[in-house]
Coordinates of C-alpha atoms and ligand atoms in Angstrom, one line a residue:
X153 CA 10.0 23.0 2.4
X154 CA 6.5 24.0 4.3
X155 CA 5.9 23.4 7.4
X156 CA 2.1 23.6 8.6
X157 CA 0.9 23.4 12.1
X158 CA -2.0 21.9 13.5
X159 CA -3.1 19.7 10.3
X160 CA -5.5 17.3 10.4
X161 CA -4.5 13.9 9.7
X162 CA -8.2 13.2 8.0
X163 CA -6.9 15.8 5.1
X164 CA -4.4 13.5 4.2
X165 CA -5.7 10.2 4.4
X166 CA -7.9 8.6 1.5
X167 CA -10.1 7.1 4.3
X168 CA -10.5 10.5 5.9
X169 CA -9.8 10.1 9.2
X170 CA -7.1 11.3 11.6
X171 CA -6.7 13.7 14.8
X172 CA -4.4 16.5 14.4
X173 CA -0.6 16.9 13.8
X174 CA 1.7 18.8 15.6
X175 CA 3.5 19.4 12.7
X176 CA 3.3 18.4 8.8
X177 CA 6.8 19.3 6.8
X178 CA 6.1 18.7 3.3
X179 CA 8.7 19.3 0.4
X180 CA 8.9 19.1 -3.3
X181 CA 12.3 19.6 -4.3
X182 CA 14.4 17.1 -3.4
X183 CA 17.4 19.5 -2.8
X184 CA 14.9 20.4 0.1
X185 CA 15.4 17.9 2.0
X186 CA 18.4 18.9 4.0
X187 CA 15.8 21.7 5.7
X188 CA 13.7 18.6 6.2
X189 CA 16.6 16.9 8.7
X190 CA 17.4 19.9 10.4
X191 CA 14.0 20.5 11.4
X192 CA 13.0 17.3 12.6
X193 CA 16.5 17.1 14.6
X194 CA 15.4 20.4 16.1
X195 CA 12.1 18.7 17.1
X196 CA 14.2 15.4 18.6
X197 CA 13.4 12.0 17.6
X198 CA 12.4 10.2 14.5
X199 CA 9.5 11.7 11.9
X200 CA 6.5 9.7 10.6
X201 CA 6.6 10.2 6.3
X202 CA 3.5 10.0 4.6
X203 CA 2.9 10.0 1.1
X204 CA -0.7 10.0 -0.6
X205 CA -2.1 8.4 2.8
X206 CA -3.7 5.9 0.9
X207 CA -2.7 2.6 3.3
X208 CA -3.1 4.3 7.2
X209 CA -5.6 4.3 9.4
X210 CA -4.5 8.0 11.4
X211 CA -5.7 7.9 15.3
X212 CA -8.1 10.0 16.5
X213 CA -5.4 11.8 18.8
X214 CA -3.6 12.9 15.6
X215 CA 0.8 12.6 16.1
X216 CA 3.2 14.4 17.8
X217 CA 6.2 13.7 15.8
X218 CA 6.7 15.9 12.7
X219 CA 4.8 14.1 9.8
X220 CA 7.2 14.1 6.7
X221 CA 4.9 14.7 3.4
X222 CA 6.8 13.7 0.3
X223 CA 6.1 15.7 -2.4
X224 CA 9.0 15.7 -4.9
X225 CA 8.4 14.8 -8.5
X226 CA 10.3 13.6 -11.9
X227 CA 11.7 10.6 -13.7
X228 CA 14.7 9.7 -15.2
X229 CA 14.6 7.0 -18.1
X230 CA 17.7 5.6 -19.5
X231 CA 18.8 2.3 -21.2
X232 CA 20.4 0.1 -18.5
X233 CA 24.3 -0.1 -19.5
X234 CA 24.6 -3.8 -19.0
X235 CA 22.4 -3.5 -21.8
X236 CA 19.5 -5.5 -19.7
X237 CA 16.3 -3.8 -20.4
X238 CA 15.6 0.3 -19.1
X239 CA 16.2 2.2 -16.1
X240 CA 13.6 4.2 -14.7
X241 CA 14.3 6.2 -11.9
X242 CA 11.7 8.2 -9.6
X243 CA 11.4 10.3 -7.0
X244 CA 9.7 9.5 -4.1
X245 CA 6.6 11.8 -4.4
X246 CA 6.1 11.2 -8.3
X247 CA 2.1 9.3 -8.0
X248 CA 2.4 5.9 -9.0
X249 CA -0.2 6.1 -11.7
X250 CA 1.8 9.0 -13.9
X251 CA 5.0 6.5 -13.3
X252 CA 3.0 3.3 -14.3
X253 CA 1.1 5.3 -17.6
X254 CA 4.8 6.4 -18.7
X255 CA 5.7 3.2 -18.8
X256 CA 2.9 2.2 -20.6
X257 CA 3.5 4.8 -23.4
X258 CA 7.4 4.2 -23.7
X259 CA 6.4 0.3 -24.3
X260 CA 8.1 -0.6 -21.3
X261 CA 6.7 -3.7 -19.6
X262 CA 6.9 -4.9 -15.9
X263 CA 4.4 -2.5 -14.3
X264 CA 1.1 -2.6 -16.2
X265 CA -1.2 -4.2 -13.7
X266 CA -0.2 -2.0 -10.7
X267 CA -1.8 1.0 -12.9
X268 CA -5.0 2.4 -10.2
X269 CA -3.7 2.2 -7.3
X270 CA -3.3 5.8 -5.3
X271 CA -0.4 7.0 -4.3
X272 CA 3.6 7.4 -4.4
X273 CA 6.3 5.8 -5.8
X274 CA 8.3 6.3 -2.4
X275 CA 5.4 4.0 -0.9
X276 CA 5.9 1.3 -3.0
X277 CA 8.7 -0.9 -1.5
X278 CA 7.0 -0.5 2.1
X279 CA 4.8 -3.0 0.9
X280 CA 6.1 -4.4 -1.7
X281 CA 3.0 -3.1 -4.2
X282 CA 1.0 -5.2 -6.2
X283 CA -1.3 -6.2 -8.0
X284 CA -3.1 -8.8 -11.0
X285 CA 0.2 -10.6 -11.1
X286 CA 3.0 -8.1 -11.1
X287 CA 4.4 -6.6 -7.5
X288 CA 7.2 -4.2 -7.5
X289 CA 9.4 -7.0 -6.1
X290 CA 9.6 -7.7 -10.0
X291 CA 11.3 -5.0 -11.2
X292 CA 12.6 -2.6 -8.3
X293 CA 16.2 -2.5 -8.1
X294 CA 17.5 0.2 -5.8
X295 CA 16.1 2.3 -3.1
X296 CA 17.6 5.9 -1.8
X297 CA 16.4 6.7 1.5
X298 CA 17.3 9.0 4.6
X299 CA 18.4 6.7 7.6
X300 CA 16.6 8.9 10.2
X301 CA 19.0 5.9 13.2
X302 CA 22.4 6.7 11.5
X303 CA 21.8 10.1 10.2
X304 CA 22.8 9.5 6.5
X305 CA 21.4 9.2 3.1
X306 CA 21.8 5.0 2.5
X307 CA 21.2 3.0 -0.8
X308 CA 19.8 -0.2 -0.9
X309 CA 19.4 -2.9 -3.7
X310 CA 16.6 -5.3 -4.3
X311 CA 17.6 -8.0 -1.9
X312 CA 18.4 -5.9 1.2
X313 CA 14.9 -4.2 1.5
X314 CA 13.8 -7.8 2.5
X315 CA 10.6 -8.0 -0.1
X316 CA 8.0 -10.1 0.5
X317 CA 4.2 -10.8 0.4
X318 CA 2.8 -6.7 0.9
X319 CA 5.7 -6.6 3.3
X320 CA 9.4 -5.2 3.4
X321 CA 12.2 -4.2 6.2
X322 CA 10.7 -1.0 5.6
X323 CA 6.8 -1.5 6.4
X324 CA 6.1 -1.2 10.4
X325 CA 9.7 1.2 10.6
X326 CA 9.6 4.4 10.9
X327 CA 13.8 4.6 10.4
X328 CA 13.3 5.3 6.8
X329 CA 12.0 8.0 4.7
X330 CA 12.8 6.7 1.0
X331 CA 13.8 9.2 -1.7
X332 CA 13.9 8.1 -5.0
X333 CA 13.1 4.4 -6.0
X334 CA 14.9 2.3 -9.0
X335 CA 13.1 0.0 -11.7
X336 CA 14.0 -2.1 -14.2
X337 CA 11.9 -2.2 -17.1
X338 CA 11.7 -4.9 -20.0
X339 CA 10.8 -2.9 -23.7
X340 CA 8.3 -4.8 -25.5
X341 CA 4.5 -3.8 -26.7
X342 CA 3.2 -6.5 -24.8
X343 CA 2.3 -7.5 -21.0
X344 CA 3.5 -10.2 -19.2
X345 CA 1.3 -12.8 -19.6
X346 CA -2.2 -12.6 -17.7
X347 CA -3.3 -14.6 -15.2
X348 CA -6.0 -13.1 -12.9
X349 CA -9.4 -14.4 -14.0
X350 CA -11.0 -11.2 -14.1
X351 CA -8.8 -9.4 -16.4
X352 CA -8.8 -12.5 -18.6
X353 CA -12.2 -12.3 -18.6
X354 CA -12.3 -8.3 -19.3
X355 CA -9.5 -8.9 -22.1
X356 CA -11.6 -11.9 -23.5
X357 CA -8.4 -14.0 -23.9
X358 CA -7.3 -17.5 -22.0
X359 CA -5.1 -17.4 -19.0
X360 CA -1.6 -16.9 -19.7
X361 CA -2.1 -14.9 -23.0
X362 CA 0.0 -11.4 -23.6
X363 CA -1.9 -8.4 -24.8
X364 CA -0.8 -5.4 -26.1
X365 CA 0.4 -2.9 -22.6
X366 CA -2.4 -0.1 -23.1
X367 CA -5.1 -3.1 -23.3
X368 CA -3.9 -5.0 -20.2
X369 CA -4.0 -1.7 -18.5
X370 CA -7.8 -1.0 -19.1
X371 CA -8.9 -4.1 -18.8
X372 CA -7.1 -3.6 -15.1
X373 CA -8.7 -0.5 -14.3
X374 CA -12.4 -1.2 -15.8
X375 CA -12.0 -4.7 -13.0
X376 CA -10.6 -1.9 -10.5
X377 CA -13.4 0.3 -11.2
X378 CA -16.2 -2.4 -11.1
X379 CA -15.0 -3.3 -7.6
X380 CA -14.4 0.4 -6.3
X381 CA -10.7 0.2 -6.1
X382 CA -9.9 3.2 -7.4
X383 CA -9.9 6.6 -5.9
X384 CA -13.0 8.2 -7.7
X385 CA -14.2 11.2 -5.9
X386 CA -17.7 10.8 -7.0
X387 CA -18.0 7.0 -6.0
X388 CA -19.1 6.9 -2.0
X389 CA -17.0 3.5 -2.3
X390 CA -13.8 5.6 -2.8
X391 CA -13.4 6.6 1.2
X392 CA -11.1 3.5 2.0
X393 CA -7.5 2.3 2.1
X394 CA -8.2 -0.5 -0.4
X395 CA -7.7 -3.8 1.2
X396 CA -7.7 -3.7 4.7
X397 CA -6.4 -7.2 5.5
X398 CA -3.5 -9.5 3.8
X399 CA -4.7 -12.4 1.9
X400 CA -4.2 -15.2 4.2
X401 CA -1.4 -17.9 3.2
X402 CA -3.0 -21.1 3.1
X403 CA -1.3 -24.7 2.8
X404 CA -1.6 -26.7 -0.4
X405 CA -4.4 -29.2 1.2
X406 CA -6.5 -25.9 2.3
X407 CA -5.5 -23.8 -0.9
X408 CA -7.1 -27.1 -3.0
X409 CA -10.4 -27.4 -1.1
X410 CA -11.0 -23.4 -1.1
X411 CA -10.3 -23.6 -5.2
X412 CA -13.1 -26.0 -4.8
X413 CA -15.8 -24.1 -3.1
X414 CA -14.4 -21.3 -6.1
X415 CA -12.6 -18.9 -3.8
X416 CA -10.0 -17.1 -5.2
X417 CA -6.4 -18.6 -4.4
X418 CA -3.3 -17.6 -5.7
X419 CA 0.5 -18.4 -5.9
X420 CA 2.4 -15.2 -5.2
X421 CA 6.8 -14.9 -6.1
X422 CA 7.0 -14.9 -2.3
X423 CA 6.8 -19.1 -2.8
X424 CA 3.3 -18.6 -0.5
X425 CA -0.4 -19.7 -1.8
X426 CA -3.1 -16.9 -0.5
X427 CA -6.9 -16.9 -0.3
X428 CA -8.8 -13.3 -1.0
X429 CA -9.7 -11.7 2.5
X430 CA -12.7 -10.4 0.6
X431 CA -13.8 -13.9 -0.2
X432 CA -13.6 -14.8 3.4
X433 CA -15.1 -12.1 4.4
X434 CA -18.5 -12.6 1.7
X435 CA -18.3 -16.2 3.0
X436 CA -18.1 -15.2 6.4
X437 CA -22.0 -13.8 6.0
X438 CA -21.2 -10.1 5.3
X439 CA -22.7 -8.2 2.8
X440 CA -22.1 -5.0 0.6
X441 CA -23.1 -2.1 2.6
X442 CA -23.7 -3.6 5.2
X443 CA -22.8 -1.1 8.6
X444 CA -20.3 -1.7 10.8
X445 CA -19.4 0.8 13.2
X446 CA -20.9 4.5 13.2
X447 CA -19.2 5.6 10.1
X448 CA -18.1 2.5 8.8
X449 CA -19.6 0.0 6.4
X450 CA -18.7 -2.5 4.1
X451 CA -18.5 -1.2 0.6
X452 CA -21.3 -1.3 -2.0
X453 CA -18.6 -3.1 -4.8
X454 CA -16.1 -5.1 -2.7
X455 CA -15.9 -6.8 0.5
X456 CA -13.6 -4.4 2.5
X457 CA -14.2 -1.6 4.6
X458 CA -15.0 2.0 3.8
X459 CA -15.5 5.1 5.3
X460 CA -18.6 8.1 5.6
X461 CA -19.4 10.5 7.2
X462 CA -17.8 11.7 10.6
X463 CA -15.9 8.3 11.0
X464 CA -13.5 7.5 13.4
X465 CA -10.1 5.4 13.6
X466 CA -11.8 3.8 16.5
X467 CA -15.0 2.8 15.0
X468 CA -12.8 1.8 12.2
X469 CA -10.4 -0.5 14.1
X470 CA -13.3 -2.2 15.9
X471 CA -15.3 -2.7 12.7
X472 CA -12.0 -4.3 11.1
X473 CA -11.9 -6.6 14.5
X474 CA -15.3 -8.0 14.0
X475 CA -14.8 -8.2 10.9
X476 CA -11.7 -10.4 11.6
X477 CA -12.9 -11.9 14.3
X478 CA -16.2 -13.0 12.6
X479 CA -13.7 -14.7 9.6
X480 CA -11.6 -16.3 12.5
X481 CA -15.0 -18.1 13.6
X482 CA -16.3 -19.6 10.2
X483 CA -13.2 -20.4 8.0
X484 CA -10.5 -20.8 10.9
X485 CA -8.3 -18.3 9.1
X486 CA -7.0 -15.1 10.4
X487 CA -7.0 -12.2 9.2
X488 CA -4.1 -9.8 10.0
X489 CA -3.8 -5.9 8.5
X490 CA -2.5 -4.5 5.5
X491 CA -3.1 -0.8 6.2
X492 CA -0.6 0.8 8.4
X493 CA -2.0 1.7 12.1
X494 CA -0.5 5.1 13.1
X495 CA -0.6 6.5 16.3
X496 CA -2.3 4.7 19.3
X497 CA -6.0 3.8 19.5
X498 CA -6.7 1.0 22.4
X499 CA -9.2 -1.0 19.4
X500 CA -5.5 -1.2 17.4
X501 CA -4.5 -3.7 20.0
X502 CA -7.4 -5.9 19.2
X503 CA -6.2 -6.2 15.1
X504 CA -2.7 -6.2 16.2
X505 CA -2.7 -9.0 18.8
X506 CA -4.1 -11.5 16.1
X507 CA -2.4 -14.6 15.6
X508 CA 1.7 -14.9 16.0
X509 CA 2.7 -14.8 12.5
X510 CA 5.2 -12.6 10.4
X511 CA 2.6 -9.6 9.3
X512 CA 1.5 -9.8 12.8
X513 CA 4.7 -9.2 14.5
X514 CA 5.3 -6.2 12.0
X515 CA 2.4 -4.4 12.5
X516 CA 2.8 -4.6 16.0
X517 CA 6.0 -3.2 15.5
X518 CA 4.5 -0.5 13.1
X519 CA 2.2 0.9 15.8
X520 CA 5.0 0.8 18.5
X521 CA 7.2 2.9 16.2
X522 CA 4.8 5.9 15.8
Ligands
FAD234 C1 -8.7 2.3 -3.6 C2 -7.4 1.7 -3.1 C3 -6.9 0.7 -3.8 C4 -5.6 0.1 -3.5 N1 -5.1 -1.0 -4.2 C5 -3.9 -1.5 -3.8 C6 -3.4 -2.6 -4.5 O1 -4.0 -3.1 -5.5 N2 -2.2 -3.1 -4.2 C7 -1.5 -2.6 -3.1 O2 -0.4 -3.1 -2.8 N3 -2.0 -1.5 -2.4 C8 -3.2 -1.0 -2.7 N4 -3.7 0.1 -2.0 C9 -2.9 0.6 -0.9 C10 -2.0 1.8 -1.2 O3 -2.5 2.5 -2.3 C11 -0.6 1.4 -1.4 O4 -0.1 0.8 -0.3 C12 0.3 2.6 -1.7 O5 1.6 2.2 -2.0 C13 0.4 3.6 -0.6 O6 1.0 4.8 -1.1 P1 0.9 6.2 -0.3 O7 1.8 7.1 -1.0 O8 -0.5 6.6 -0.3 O9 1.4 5.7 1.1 P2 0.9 6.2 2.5 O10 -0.5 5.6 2.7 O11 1.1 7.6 2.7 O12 1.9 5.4 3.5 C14 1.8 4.0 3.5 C15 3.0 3.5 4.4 O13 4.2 3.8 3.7 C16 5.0 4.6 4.4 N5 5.6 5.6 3.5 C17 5.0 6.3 2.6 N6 5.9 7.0 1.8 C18 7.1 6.7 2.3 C19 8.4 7.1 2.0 N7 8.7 8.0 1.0 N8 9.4 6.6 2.7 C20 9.2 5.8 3.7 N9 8.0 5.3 4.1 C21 6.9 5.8 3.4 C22 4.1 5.3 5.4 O14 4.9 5.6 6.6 C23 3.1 4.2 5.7 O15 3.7 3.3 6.6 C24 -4.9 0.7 -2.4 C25 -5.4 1.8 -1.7 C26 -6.7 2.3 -2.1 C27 -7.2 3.5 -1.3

């Protein structure tokens, strides 16, 4: 275990931004851990646990509560003993990528799609991942966490963490630093089958087609790449937290006459229909680059936000309300967060006061929690 004082939130973010930390406890051995509790009982309260800090927006002001940074490592791969496919098992701080190309090379299929996007495995249930037709909803099956309320490791299996659309019991809660995360993988050389026009398009095969995994992986990450969705150091694109709102659930009626005007709408395992926030946000009058707030812009590739220069969390909570607010006026459709709001900015109110619905209440909740 490490403990540093006086961090800067903005070092551990992928947008950048963040005040300062009291205190960031980081560990990378999961035996560790126990040193983990006993400090932050010796501080009082609940921690905040970060992982690659590649879906929060950090407030200027920086945290007071110790900030958990999970670091650990390592996978365990075994055939499941009811015979039904393979067991993966990994810790919390293992990157997603390394977990998602091992799978890949062991001819296990289930997570191919979710390959370029930043950060942990631990992460992954908060909102239920996803991506180009697969979520983590598809093949997680057990989640070890610390119960910061009862003071106990706990185990959970699919069903209890609640999964839905970029959403889980675990996403606005601070109660839970997750440990080590549990898939079930299917062996076979080939994806599931592809859907998402782009990567049909990459792939040059029709909707619904399997491909071998290692192509439906590149094909991913060269439509990932094109759009500036992957972390890239040398792309000025790359300061962001990917998307910054939910798709929007639309009815049937509204899903129809958006697949008309060619936005893209899709049917998601949740049971709900959802229309691209960066399509509403391109046919909201946006364009690529175009600035925001100081130090905030839409990207160059992709209609979401990203970050330069000396940005703030505030500038960057107000440029996500016009955005939002902007949508609301043209298409009627609101557009509620993805990325986690830490710590308290007054602007967060603005994103968090929008509409009534589920993600809404949730990230209210998030912020409160902090
Ligand atoms: C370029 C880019 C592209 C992206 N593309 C996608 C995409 O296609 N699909 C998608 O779903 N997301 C995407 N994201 C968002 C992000 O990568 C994912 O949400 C990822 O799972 C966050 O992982 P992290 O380790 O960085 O989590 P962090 O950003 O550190 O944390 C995110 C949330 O999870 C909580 N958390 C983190 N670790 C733990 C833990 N061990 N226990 C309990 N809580 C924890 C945090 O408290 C926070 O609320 C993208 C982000 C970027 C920057």
């Amino acid at each position: 275990m490490y403990v540093r004082h006086l961090t800067r939130l903005a070092q551990l973010t992928t947008l950048g931004i963040g005040g300062v930390a009291d205190a960031v406890v980081e560990f990378g051995e999961a035996r560790a851990f126990d040193q983990v509790v006993e400090f932050v009982r010796g501080r009082g309260g609940r921690p905040v646990t970060l992982g690659g800090g590649s879906n929060v927006l950090a407030a200027d002001d920086g945290c007071r509560q110790p900030v958990v940074r999970v670091r650990t490592r390592g996978l365990r791969v075994r055939d499941a003993p009811d015979g039904g496919g393979v067991l993966i098992t990994a810790e919390a701080g293992h990157p997603l990528q390394e977990l998602v190309d091992t799978t890949v090379a062991e001819c296990l299929t289930g997570m191919e799609t979710l390959t370029g996007i930043p950060g942990t495995v631990g992460a992954t249930p908060v909102q239920n991942v996803g991506a180009y037709g697969q979520e983590v909803g598809d093949t997680l099956t057990e989640v070890q966490a610390w119960d910061w309320a009862a003071n106990r490791a706990v185990t959970f299996d699919a069903a209890a963490c609640r999964l839905g659309h970029r959403s889980s019991m675990f996403k606005g809660s601070s109660r839970w630093t997750i440990l080590r995360v549990t898939f079930r993988l299917t062996r076979s050389k080939l994806s599931r089958p592809m859907d998402y026009g782009m990567v049909t398009e990459a792939l040059g095969v029709a909707p619904g087609t399997r491909v071998p995994l290692a192509e439906a992986a590149q094909a991913v990450l060269a439509v990932r790449r094109a759009k500036g969705m992957i972390l890239d150091p040398g792309d000025p694109d790359s300061r962001s937290a990917g998307s910054v709102f939910l798709s929007p659930a639309v009815d049937a009626a509204r899903a129809a006459a958006l697949r008309s005007r060619g936005a893209s709408v899709h049917d998601f395992p949740d049971g709900s229909t959802r229309v691209s926030a960066s399509w509403l946000i391109r046919e909201s009058g946006f364009v690529l680059n175009q600035p925001l707030a100081p130090g905030i812009r839409v990207s160059g590739k992709q209609f979401t936000l990203v970050a330069e220069g000396a940005a703030t969390a505030r500038a960057f909570a107000e440029a996500a309300a016009i955005v939002a607010a902007r949508v609301e006026r043209r298409t009627g459709v609101t557009l509620r967060p993805e990325l986690d709001l830490f710590g308290t900015e007054p602007v967060y109110q603005r994103l968090r006061d929008r509409g009534s619905g589920r993600n809404g209440a949730e990230n209210r909740r998030c912020c409160q929690n902090f």
